[in-house]
C-alpha positions as a printed NumPy array, in Angstrom:
array([[ -9.038, -11.556,  -3.358],
       [ -8.747, -14.466,  -0.732],
       [ -8.682, -12.748,   1.974],
       [-11.108,  -9.725,   1.68 ],
       [-11.007,  -7.021,   4.324],
       [-13.757,  -7.11 ,   7.027],
       [-16.472,  -5.218,   6.214],
       [-15.597,  -2.103,   8.363],
       [-12.483,  -1.134,   6.646],
       [-12.352,   1.438,   4.235],
       [-11.398,  -1.149,   1.169],
       [-13.999,  -3.243,   1.881],
       [-16.7  ,  -1.734,  -0.856],
       [-14.013,  -2.066,  -3.139],
       [-13.772,  -5.158,  -5.544],
       [-10.876,  -7.003,  -4.476],
       [ -9.903,  -8.628,  -8.268],
       [ -9.342,  -4.496,  -8.919],
       [ -6.312,  -3.934,  -6.115],
       [ -5.06 ,  -7.001,  -6.991],
       [ -2.499,  -5.581,  -9.884],
       [ -1.615,  -3.013,  -7.355],
       [ -1.229,  -5.606,  -4.463],
       [  1.137,  -7.38 ,  -6.953],
       [  3.274,  -4.833,  -7.869],
       [  3.823,  -3.641,  -4.358],
       [  4.537,  -7.555,  -3.243],
       [  7.197,  -7.636,  -6.174],
       [  8.606,  -4.039,  -4.58 ],
       [  8.938,  -5.654,  -1.149],
       [ 10.341,  -8.937,  -2.305],
       [ 13.059,  -6.666,  -4.086],
       [ 13.46 ,  -4.32 ,  -0.818],
       [ 12.714,  -6.548,   1.731],
       [ 10.089,  -4.565,   2.882],
       [  5.997,  -5.336,   3.887],
       [  3.607,  -3.994,   1.33 ],
       [  1.712,  -1.534,   3.837],
       [  5.851,  -0.206,   3.884],
       [  6.082,   0.231,   0.28 ],
       [  2.554,   1.94 ,   0.347],
       [  3.041,   4.508,   2.597],
       [  6.359,   4.724,   1.064],
       [  4.667,   5.693,  -2.081],
       [  2.691,   8.442,  -0.852],
       [  5.789,   9.944,   0.687],
       [  7.676,   9.797,  -2.23 ],
       [  5.265,  11.643,  -3.929],
       [  5.146,  14.424,  -1.589],
       [  2.343,  13.4  ,   0.577],
       [  2.319,  13.675,   4.281],
       [ -0.26 ,  10.857,   5.119],
       [ -2.056,  10.246,   8.686],
       [ -1.393,   6.666,   9.566],
       [ -3.908,   4.982,  11.66 ],
       [ -1.808,   2.501,  14.095],
       [ -4.2  ,   0.166,  16.21 ],
       [ -1.351,  -2.031,  17.396],
       [  2.548,  -2.939,  17.252],
       [  2.782,  -4.817,  14.047],
       [  0.98 ,  -1.949,  11.634],
       [  3.694,   0.655,  13.987],
       [  6.388,  -1.249,  13.078],
       [  5.289,  -0.999,   9.445],
       [  5.035,   2.41 ,   9.336],
       [  8.534,   2.621,  10.692],
       [ 10.181,   0.476,   7.801],
       [  8.55 ,   3.254,   5.694],
       [ 11.24 ,   5.576,   6.95 ],
       [ 14.438,   6.351,   6.126],
       [ 14.319,   5.405,   2.196],
       [ 12.609,   6.274,  -0.872],
       [ 11.107,   4.129,  -3.995],
       [ 13.055,   5.004,  -7.062],
       [ 11.681,   6.842,  -9.701],
       [ 10.807,   3.826, -11.869],
       [  9.16 ,   1.655,  -8.502],
       [  6.909,   4.86 ,  -8.304],
       [  5.767,   4.825, -11.96 ],
       [  5.139,   0.948, -11.988],
       [  2.894,   1.588,  -8.738],
       [  1.308,   4.834, -10.544],
       [  0.838,   2.194, -13.718],
       [ -1.485,  -0.124, -11.84 ],
       [ -3.165,   2.89 ,  -9.541],
       [ -6.874,   3.514, -10.119],
       [ -8.825,   6.447,  -8.959],
       [-10.657,   5.092,  -5.533],
       [-14.072,   6.201,  -4.199],
       [-14.973,   8.063,  -1.239],
       [-15.836,   5.792,   1.814],
       [-17.503,   6.568,   4.695],
       [-17.577,   4.514,   8.235]])
């Protein structure tokens, strides 16, 4: 909540306080797995059977995307994220 995304980002129209519980779960998992939150979030999508299209703007984002590969979240980790997820709304750029 202290560092909201720039207005041009898709999640900028979400109240960051609503997203905080999900971020807290991602951070808990990333500490246990030694992965960054973006890698955990991407792996969550892969674990759910989705084939996400990842936008990469810089080297750090490329590294985080690669960090999501070669492992899967456990069923319990997926459930933890599911419990704190919410239905988003469509945004436009």
